[in-house]
Tab-separated table of C-alpha atoms and ligand atoms in Angstrom:
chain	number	residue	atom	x	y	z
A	1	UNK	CA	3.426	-9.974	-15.131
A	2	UNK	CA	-0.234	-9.200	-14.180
A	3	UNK	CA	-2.183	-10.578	-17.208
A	4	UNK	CA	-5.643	-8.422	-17.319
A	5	UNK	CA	-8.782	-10.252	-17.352
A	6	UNK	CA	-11.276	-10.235	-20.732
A	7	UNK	CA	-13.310	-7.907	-18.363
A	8	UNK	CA	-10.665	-5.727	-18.563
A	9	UNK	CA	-9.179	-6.254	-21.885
A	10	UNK	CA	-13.215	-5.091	-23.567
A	11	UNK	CA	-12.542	-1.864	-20.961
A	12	UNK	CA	-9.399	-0.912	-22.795
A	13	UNK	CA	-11.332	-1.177	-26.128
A	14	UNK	CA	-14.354	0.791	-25.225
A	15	UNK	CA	-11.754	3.259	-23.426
A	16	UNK	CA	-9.695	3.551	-27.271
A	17	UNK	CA	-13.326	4.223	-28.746
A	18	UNK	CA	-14.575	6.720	-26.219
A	19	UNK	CA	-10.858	8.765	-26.922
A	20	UNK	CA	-11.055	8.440	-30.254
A	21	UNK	CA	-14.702	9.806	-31.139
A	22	UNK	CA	-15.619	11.741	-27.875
A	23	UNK	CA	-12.038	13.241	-26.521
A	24	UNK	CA	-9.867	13.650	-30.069
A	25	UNK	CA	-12.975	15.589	-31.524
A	26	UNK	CA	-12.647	18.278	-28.831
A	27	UNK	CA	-8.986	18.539	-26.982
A	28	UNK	CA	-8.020	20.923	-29.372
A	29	UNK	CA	-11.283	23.311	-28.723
A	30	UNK	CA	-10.972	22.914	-25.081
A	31	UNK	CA	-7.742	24.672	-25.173
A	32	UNK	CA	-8.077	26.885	-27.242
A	33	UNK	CA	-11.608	28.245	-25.454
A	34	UNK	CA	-10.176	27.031	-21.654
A	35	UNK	CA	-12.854	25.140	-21.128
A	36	UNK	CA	-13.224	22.087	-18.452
A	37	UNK	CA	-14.170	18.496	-20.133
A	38	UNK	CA	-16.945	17.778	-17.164
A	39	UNK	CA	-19.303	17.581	-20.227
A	40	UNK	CA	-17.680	14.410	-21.093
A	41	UNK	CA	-18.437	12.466	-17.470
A	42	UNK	CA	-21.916	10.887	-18.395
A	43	UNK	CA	-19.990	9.351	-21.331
A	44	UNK	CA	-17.130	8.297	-19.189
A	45	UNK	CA	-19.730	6.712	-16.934
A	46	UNK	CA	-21.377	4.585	-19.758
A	47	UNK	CA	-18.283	2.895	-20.510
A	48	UNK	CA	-17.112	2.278	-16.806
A	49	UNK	CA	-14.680	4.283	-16.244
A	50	UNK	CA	-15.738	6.276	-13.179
A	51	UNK	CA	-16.825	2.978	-11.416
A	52	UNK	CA	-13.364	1.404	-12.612
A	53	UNK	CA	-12.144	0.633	-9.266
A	54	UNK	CA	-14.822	0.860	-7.214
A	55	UNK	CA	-15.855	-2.236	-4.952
A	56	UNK	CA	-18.608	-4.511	-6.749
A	57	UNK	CA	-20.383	-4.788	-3.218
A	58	UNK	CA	-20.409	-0.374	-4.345
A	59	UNK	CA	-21.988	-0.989	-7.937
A	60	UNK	CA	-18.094	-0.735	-9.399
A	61	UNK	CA	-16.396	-2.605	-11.498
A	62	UNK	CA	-13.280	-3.742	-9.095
A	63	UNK	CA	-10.558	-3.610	-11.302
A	64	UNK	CA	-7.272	-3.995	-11.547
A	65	UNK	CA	-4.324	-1.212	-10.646
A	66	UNK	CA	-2.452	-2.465	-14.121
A	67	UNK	CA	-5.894	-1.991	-15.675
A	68	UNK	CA	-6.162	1.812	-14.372
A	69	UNK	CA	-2.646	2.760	-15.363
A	70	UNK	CA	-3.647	1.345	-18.695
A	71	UNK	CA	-6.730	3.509	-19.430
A	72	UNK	CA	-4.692	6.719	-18.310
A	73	UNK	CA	-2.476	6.082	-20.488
A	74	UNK	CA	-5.131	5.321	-23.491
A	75	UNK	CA	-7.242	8.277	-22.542
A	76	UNK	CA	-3.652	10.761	-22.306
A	77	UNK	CA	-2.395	9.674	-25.431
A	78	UNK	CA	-5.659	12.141	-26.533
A	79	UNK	CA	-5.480	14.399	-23.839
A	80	UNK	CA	-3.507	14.646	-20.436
A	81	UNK	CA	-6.092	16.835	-19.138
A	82	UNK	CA	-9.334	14.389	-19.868
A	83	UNK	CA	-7.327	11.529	-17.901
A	84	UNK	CA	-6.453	13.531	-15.141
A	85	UNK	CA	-9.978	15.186	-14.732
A	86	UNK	CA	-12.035	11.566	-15.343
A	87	UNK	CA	-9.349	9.870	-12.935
A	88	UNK	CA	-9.922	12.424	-10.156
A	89	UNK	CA	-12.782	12.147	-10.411
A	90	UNK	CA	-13.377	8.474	-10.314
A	91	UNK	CA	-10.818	8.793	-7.095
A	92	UNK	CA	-13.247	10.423	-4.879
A	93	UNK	CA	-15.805	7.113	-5.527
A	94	UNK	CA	-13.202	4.956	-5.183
A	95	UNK	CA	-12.817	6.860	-1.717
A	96	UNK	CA	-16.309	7.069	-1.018
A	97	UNK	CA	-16.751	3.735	-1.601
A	98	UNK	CA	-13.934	2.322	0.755
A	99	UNK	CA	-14.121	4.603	3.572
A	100	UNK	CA	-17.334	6.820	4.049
A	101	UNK	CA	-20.332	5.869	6.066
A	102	UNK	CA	-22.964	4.385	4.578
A	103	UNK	CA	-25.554	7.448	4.458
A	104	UNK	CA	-22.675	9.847	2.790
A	105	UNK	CA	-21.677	7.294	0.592
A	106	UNK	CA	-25.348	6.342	-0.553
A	107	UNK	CA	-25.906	10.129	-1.280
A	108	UNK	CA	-22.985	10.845	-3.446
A	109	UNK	CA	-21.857	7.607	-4.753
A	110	UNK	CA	-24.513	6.707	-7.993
A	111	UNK	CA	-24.428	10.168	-9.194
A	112	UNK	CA	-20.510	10.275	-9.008
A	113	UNK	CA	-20.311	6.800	-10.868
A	114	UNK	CA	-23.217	7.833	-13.204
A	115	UNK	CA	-20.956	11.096	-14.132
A	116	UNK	CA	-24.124	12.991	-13.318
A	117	UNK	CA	-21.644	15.011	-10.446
A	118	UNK	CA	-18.128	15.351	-10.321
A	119	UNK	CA	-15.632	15.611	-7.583
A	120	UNK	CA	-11.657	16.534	-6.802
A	121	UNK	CA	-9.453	16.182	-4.078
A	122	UNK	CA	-7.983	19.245	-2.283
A	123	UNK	CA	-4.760	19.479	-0.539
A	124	UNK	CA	-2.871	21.841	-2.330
A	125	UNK	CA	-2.735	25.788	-0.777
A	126	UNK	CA	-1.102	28.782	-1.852
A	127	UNK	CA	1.213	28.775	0.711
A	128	UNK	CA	1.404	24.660	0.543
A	129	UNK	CA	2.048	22.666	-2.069
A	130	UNK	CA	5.022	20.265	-2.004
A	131	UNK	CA	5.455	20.775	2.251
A	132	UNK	CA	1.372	19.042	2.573
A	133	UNK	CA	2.066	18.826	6.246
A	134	UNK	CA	2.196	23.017	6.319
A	135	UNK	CA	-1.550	23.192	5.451
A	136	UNK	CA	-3.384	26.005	6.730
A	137	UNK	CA	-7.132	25.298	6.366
A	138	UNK	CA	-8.451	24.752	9.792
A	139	UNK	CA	-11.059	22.209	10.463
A	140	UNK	CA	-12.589	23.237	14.024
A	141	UNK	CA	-14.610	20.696	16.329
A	142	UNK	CA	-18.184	22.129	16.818
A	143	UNK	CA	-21.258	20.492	17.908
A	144	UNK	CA	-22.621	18.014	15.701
A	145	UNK	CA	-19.723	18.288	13.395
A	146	UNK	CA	-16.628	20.516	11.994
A	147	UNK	CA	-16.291	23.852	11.213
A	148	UNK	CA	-14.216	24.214	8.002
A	149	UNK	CA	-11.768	27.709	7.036
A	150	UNK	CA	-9.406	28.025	4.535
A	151	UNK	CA	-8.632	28.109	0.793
A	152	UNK	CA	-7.140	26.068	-1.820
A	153	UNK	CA	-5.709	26.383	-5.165
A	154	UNK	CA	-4.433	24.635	-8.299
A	155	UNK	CA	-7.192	21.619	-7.922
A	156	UNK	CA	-8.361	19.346	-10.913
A	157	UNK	CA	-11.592	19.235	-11.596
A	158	UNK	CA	-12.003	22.603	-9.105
A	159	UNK	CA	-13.692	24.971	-11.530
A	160	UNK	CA	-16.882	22.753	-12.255
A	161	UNK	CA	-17.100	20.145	-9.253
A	162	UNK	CA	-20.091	19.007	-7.397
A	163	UNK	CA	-17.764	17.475	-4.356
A	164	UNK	CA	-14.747	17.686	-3.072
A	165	UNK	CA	-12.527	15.639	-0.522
A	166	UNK	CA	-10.669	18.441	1.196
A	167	UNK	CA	-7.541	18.078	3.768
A	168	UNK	CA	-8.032	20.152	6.670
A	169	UNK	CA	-5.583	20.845	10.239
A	170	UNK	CA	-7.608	19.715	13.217
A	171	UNK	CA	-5.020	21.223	15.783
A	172	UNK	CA	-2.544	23.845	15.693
A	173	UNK	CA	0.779	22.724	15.189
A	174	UNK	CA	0.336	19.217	14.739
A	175	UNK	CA	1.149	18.932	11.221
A	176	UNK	CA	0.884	15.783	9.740
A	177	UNK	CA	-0.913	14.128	12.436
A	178	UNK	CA	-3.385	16.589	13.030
A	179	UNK	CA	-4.916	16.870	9.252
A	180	UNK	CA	-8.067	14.668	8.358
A	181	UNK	CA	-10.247	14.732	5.482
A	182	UNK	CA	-13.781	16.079	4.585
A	183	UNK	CA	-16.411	15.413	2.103
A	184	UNK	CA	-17.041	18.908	1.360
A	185	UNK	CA	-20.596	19.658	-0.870
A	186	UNK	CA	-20.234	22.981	-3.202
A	187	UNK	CA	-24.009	23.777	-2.641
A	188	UNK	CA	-23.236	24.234	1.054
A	189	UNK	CA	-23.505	27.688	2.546
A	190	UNK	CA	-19.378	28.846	3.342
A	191	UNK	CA	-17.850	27.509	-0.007
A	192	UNK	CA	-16.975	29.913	-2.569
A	193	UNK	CA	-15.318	29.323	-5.518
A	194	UNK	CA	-12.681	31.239	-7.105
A	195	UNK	CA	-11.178	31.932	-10.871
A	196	UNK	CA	-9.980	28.966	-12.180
A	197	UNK	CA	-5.732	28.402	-12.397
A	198	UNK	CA	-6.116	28.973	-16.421
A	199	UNK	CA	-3.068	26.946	-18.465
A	200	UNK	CA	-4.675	26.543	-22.055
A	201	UNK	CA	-2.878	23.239	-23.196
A	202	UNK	CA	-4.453	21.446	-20.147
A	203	UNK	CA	-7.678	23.240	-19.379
A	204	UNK	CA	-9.602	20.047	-20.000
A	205	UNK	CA	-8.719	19.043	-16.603
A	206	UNK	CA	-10.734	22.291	-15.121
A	207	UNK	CA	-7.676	23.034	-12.434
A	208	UNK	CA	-9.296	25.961	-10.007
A	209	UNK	CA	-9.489	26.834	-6.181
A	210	UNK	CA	-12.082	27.794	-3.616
A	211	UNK	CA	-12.139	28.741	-0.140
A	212	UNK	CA	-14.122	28.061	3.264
A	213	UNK	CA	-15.519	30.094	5.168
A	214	UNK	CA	-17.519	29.147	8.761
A	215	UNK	CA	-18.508	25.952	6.116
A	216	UNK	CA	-20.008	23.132	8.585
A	217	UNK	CA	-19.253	19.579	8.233
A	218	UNK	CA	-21.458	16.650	9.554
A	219	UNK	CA	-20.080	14.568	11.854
A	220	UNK	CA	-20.417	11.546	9.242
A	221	UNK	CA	-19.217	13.439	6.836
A	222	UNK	CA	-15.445	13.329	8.463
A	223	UNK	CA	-13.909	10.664	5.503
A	224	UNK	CA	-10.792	10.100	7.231
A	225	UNK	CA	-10.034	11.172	10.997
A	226	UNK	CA	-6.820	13.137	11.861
A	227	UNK	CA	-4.265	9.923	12.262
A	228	UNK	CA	-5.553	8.144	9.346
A	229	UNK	CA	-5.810	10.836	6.805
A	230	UNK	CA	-2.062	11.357	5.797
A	231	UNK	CA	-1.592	7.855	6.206
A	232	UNK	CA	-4.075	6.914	3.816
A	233	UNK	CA	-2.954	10.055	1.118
A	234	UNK	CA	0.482	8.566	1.083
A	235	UNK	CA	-1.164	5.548	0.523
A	236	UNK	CA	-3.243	6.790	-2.233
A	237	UNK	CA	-0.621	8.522	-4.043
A	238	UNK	CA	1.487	5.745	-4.807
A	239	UNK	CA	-1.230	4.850	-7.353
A	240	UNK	CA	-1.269	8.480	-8.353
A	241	UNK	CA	2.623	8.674	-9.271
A	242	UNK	CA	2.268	5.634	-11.709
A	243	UNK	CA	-0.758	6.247	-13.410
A	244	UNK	CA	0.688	9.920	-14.422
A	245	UNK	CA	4.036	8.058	-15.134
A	246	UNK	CA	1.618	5.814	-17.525
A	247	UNK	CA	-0.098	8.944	-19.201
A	248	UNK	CA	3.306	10.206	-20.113
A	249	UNK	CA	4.228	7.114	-21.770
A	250	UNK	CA	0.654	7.464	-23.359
A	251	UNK	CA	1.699	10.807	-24.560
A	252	UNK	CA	5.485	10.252	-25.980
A	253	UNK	CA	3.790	6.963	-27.680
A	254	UNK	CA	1.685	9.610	-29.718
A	255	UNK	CA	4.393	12.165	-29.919
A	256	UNK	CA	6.422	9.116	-31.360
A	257	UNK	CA	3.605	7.821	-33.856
A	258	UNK	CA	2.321	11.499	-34.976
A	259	UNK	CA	6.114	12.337	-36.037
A	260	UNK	CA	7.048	8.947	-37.283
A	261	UNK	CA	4.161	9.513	-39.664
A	262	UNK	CA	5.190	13.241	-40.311
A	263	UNK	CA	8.522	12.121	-41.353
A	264	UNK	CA	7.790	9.319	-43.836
A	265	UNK	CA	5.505	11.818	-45.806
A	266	UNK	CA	8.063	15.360	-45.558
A	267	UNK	CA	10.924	15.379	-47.889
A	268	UNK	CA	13.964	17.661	-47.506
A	269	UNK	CA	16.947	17.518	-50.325
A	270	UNK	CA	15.041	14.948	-52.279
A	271	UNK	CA	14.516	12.318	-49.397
A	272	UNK	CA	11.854	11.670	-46.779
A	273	UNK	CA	12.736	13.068	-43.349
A	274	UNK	CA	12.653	9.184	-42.622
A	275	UNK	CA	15.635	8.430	-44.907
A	276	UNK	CA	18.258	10.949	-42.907
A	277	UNK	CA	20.192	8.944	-40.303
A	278	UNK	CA	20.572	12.009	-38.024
A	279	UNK	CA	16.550	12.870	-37.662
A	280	UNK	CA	15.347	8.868	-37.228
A	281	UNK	CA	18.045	8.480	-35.096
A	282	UNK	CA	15.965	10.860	-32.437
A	283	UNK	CA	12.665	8.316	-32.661
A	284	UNK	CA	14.650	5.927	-31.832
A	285	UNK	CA	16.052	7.524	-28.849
A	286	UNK	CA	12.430	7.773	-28.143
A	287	UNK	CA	11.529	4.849	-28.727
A	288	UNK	CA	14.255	2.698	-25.940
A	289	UNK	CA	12.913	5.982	-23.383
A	290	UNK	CA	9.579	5.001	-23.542
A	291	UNK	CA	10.081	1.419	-23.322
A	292	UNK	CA	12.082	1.676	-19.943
A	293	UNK	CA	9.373	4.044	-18.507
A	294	UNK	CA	6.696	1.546	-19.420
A	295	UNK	CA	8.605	-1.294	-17.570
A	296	UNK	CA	8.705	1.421	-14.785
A	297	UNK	CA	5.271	1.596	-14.493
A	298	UNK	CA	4.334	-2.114	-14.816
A	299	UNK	CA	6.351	-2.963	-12.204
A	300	UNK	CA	5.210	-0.076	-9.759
A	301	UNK	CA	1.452	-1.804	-11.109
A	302	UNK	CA	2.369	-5.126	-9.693
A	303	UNK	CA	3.279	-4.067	-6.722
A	304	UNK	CA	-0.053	-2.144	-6.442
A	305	UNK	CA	-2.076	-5.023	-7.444
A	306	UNK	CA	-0.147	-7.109	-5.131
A	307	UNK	CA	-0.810	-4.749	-1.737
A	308	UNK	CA	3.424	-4.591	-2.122
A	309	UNK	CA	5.062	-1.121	-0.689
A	310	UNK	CA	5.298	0.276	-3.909
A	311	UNK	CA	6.545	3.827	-2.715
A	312	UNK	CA	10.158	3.727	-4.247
A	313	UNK	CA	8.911	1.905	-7.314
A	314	UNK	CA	5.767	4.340	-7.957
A	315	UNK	CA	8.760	7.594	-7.762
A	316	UNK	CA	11.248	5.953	-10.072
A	317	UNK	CA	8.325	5.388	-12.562
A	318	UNK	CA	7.089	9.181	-12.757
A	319	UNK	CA	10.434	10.589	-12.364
A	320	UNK	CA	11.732	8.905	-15.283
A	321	UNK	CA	8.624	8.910	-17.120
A	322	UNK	CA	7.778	12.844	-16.470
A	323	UNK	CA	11.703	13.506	-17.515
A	324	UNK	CA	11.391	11.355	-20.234
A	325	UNK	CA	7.912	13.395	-21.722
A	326	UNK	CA	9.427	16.450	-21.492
A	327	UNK	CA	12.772	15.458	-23.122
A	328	UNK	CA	11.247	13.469	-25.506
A	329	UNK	CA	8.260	15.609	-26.928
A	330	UNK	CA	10.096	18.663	-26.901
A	331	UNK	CA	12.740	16.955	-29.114
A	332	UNK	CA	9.982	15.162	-31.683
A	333	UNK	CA	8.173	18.126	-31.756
A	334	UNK	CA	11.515	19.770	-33.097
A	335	UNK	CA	11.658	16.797	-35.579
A	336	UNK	CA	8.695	18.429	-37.289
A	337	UNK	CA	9.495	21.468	-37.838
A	338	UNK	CA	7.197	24.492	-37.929
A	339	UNK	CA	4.797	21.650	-38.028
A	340	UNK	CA	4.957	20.447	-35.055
A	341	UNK	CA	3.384	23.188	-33.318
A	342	UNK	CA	0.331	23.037	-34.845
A	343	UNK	CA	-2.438	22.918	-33.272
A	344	UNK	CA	-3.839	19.626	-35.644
A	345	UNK	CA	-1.316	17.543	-33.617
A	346	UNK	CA	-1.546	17.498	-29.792
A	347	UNK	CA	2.730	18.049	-29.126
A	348	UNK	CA	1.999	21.344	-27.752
A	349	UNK	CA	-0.694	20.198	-25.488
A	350	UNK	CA	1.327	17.034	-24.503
A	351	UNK	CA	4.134	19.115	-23.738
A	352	UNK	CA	3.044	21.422	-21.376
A	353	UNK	CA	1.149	18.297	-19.825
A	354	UNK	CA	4.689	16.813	-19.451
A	355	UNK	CA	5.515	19.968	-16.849
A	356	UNK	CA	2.634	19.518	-15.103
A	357	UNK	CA	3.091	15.663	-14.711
A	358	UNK	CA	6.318	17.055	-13.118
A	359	UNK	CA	4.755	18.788	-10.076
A	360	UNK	CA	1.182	16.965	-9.220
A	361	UNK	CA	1.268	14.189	-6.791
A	362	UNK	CA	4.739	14.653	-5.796
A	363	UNK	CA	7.407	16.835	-7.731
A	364	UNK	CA	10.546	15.342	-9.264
A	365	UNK	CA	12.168	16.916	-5.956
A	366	UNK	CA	10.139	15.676	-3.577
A	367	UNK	CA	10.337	11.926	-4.763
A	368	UNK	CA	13.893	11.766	-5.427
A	369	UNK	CA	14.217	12.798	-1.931
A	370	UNK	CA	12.121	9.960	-1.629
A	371	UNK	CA	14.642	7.250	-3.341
A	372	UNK	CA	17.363	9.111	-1.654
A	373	UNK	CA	15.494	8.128	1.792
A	374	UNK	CA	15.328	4.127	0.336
A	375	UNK	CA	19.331	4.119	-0.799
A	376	UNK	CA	20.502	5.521	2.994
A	377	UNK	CA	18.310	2.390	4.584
A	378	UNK	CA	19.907	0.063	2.233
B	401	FAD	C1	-2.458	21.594	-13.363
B	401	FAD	C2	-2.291	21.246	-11.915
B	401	FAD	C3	-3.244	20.450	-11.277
B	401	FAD	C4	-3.129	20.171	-9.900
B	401	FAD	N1	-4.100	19.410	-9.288
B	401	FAD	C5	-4.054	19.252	-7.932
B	401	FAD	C6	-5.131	18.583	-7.239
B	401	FAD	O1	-6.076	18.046	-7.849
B	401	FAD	N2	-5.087	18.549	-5.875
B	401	FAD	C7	-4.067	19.103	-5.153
B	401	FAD	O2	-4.112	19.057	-3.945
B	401	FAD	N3	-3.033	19.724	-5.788
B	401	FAD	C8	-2.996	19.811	-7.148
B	401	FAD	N4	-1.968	20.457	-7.800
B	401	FAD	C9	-0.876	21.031	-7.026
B	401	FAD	C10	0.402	20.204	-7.065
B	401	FAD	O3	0.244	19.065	-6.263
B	401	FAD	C11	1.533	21.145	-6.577
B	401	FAD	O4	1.816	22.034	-7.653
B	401	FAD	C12	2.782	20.376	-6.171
B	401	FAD	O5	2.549	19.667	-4.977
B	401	FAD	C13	3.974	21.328	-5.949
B	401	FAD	O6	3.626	22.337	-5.064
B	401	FAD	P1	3.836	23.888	-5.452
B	401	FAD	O7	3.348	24.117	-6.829
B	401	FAD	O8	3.259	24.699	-4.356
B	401	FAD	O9	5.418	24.072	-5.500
B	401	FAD	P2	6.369	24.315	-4.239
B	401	FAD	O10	6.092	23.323	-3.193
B	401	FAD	O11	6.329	25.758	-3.890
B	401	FAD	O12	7.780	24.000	-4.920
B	401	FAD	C14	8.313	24.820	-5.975
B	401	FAD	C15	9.460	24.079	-6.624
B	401	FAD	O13	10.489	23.860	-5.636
B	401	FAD	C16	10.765	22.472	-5.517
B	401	FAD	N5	11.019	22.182	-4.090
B	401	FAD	C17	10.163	22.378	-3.056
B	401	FAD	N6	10.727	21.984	-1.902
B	401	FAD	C18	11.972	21.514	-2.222
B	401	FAD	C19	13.029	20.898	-1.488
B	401	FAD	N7	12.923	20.673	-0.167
B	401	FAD	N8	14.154	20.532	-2.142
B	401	FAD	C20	14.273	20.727	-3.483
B	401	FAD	N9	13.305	21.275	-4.243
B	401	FAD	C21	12.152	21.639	-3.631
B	401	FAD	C22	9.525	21.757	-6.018
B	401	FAD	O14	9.837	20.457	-6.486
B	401	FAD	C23	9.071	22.689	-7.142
B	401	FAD	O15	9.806	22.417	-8.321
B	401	FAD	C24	-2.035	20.685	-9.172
B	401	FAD	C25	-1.049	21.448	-9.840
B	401	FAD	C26	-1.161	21.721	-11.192
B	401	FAD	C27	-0.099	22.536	-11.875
C-alpha cells in the first residue's frame, strides 16, 4: 500500500481545515443562489492544493496520485462541486506544467497555482459527449498559428474561467487522430461565453459552455499536437475516474456519519432510530459498500503512482463507487426522514453529485464497455 509522506499527511490536515471553515460555511448558499466557488481559489492556493501535483522544477508540490484521490475525497465529503471545480482547475497546471512551452507556461502557470486565474478543460459538445472522437470544433492551420471554431457545453469551471484547454479536429474525418489540444485565453477576441448549464445542488463547480469563433491560436500555444492529444486524454482520465470514485466515497462517508448521528438522537415508539434492527441494518449496508469502493480506489491509486495501466482498475473504481453513491445516499437520506432533505445536511447536494459522478469522465456505459473490452482479451 502506498504509505503518504509527512508532506502529504500535513496536506490532508490543512485540506480538512480549509473544508471545514471555508467550503462547509458556504455549499449550502452556493446552491441555493447558483453561484460558482472561483472565490474560494486564492484560498485553495495558500494551502497547496492547486500546485498539488505540479512538478517542483514548476514551483508545485509533486505529489502523490494516492495523495490527490485523498484530498477529493476530503474536500467532497463538503461539497462535490468545490472538488471538482479546485481539481480542474489544478489539472490545467498540472498540464501546463508537463507539456507547454516554456513562454505559455511562464505566462499562465503562477497565476493558475496562486488561484489568482482559473482554468477547465473542454471536450464535451452538444452533439458529443460520450462518442469524444465525434467532436466538431475545427481547429484550422493558418499562418503563425490555428484558427479555432466551434462550441462547447457542460464544462466545470466554464462560467468564470480565465483559461481553458480545449480539444479541437485538425482534419475532417480523422476522428481520434486528428484532434489536438489548445490553450485557449477568454480575453482573446473570438471566444464568447454562453449561459452557464445551471444544476443547483452542484453549482459550486460553475459547469457552463462557450463557443469560437475565427479565435486564433499561437503556434506555441498548440499543448498537445493531433497524435498525442487523445493519447494523452485517455491517459489523463484514468486519474480522473478514481479521484471522482474517491469523492463519492467522500460523500457516502458523510451521508453515513450525518445519519448515524441523526439516528442515535430521533426516537420513534419509545426507542432511538439506532435501536430498530431494520433501519441500522441499512448503515451497515453502507458501511461494507463504501469500504469495497475505497479498496477500489486505492488500488486504481497504486497503479497510478506506480506508472501501471490502470485503465480497467480506474473504471471498476467509479463504476462501483458512482453506483454505490447513488444507492447508498438515496437510501440514508430515506433513513432520515423528512429530515433528510434539509438543506442543513448536504444529502441532497451529495445526491445529485452522485448522478453527475455517473456521466463526467466516462459514463457507467462507456467504462463497462471498457471492462467488457479487458474480459474478451483475457
Ligand atoms: C456537471 C457536469 C460537468 C461536466 N464537466 C465537463 C468538463 O469539465 N469537461 C468536459 O469536456 N465535459 C464535461 N462534462 C460532460 C460529460 O463528460 C458528459 O456528460 C459525458 O461524457 C456524457 O456525455 P453526454 O452527456 O453527451 O451523454 P451521451 O453521450 O449523449 O449519452 C447519453 C446516455 O447514453 C449512454 N450511452 C451513450 N453511448 C452509449 C453506448 N454506446 N452504449 C450504451 N449506452 C450509451 C451514456 O452512458 C449516457 O447515459 C460535464 C457534465 C456534467 C453533467
Amino acid at each position: 500500500m502506498t504509505e503518504l509522506r509527512d508532506d502529504e499527511l500535513r496536506l490532508l490536515t490543512r485540506t480538512r481545515e480549509f473544508a471545514q471553515t471555508q467550503v462547509a460555511a458556504q455549499a449550502e448558499r452556493w446552491a441555493r443562489e447558483q453561484r460558482s466557488c472561483a472565490a474560494l481559489l486564492p484560498l485553495a492556493a495558500e494551502i497547496g492544493l492547486l500546485g498539488l501535483q505540479v512538478s517542483r522544477a514548476r514551483g508545485g508540490l509533486a505529489m502523490s496520485f494516492a495523495c490527490k484521490a485523498k484530498v477529493a475525497e476530503i474536500l467532497a465529503e463538503v461539497d462535490f462541486g468545490v472538488a471538482m471545480s479546485l481539481i480542474n482547475s489544478h489539472n490545467v497546471a498540472e498540464q501546463l506544467a508537463r507539456l507547454a512551452r516554456p513562454a505559455v507556461a511562464e505566462r499562465y502557470l503562477p497565476d493558475l497555482m496562486a488561484g489568482r486565474i482559473s482554468a477547465c478543460t473542454a471536450l464535451t459538445e452538444s452533439t458529443a459527449g460520450s462518442d469524444f472522437a465525434a467532436i466538431q470544433t475545427r481547429a484550422l492551420s493558418v499562418p503563425g498559428g490555428w484558427q479555432l471554431d466551434g462550441a462547447k457545453t457542460w464544462i466545470t469551471n466554464a462560467v468564470d474561467a480565465d483559461l481553458i484547454v480545449v480539444y479541437a479536429q485538425t482534419r475532417a474525418d480523422a476522428g481520434a487522430a486528428g484532434i489536438a489540444a489548445f490553450v485557449v485565453n477568454t480575453q482573446g477576441a473570438g471566444f464568447h461565453r454562453s449561459s452557464g448549464n445551471p444544476i443547483g445542488p452542484v453549482a459550486s463547480m460553475g459547469t457552463g459552455g462557450f463557443s469560437l469563433q475565427g479565435y486564433f491560436c499561437r503556434e506555441d500555444e498548440l499543448l498537445s499536437p493531433p497524435g498525442e492529444a487523445f493519447k494523452d486524454i485517455l491517459h489523463a482520465i484514468n486519474g480522473a475516474r478514481t479521484y471522482v470514485a474517491a469523492m463519492c466515497c467522500g460523500m457516502v462517508g458523510e451521508a453515513l456519519r450525518v445519519a448515524s448521528a441523526f439516528g442515535h438522537q430521533r426516537q420513534t415508539f419509545g426507542m432511538t432510530l439506532h435501536a430498530h434492527q431494520g433501519w441500522r441494518w441499512q448503515l451497515a449496508d453502507a458501511s461494507i459498500d463504501l469500504e469495497a469502493a475505497r479498496l477500489l480506489v486505492r488500488q486504481a491509486a497504486e497503479l497510478i503512482d506506480g506508472g501501471v495501466d490502470a485503465q480497467g482498475a480506474s473504471a471498476r473504481a467509479k463504476v462501483f463507487s458512482t453506483r454505490m453513491a447513488c444507492k447508498h445516499i438515496a437510501a440514508l437520506m430515506h433513513a432520515m426522514g423528512a429530515e433528510g432533505l434539509s438543506e442543513h445536511y448536504p444529502l441532497v447536494r451529495h445526491l445529485a453529485a452522485a448522478q453527475v459522478a455517473g456521466l463526467v469522465d466516462g459514463s457507467t456505459e462507456m467504462l463497462l464497455e471498457r471492462i467488457a473490452r479487458e474480459l474478451k482479451a483475457a
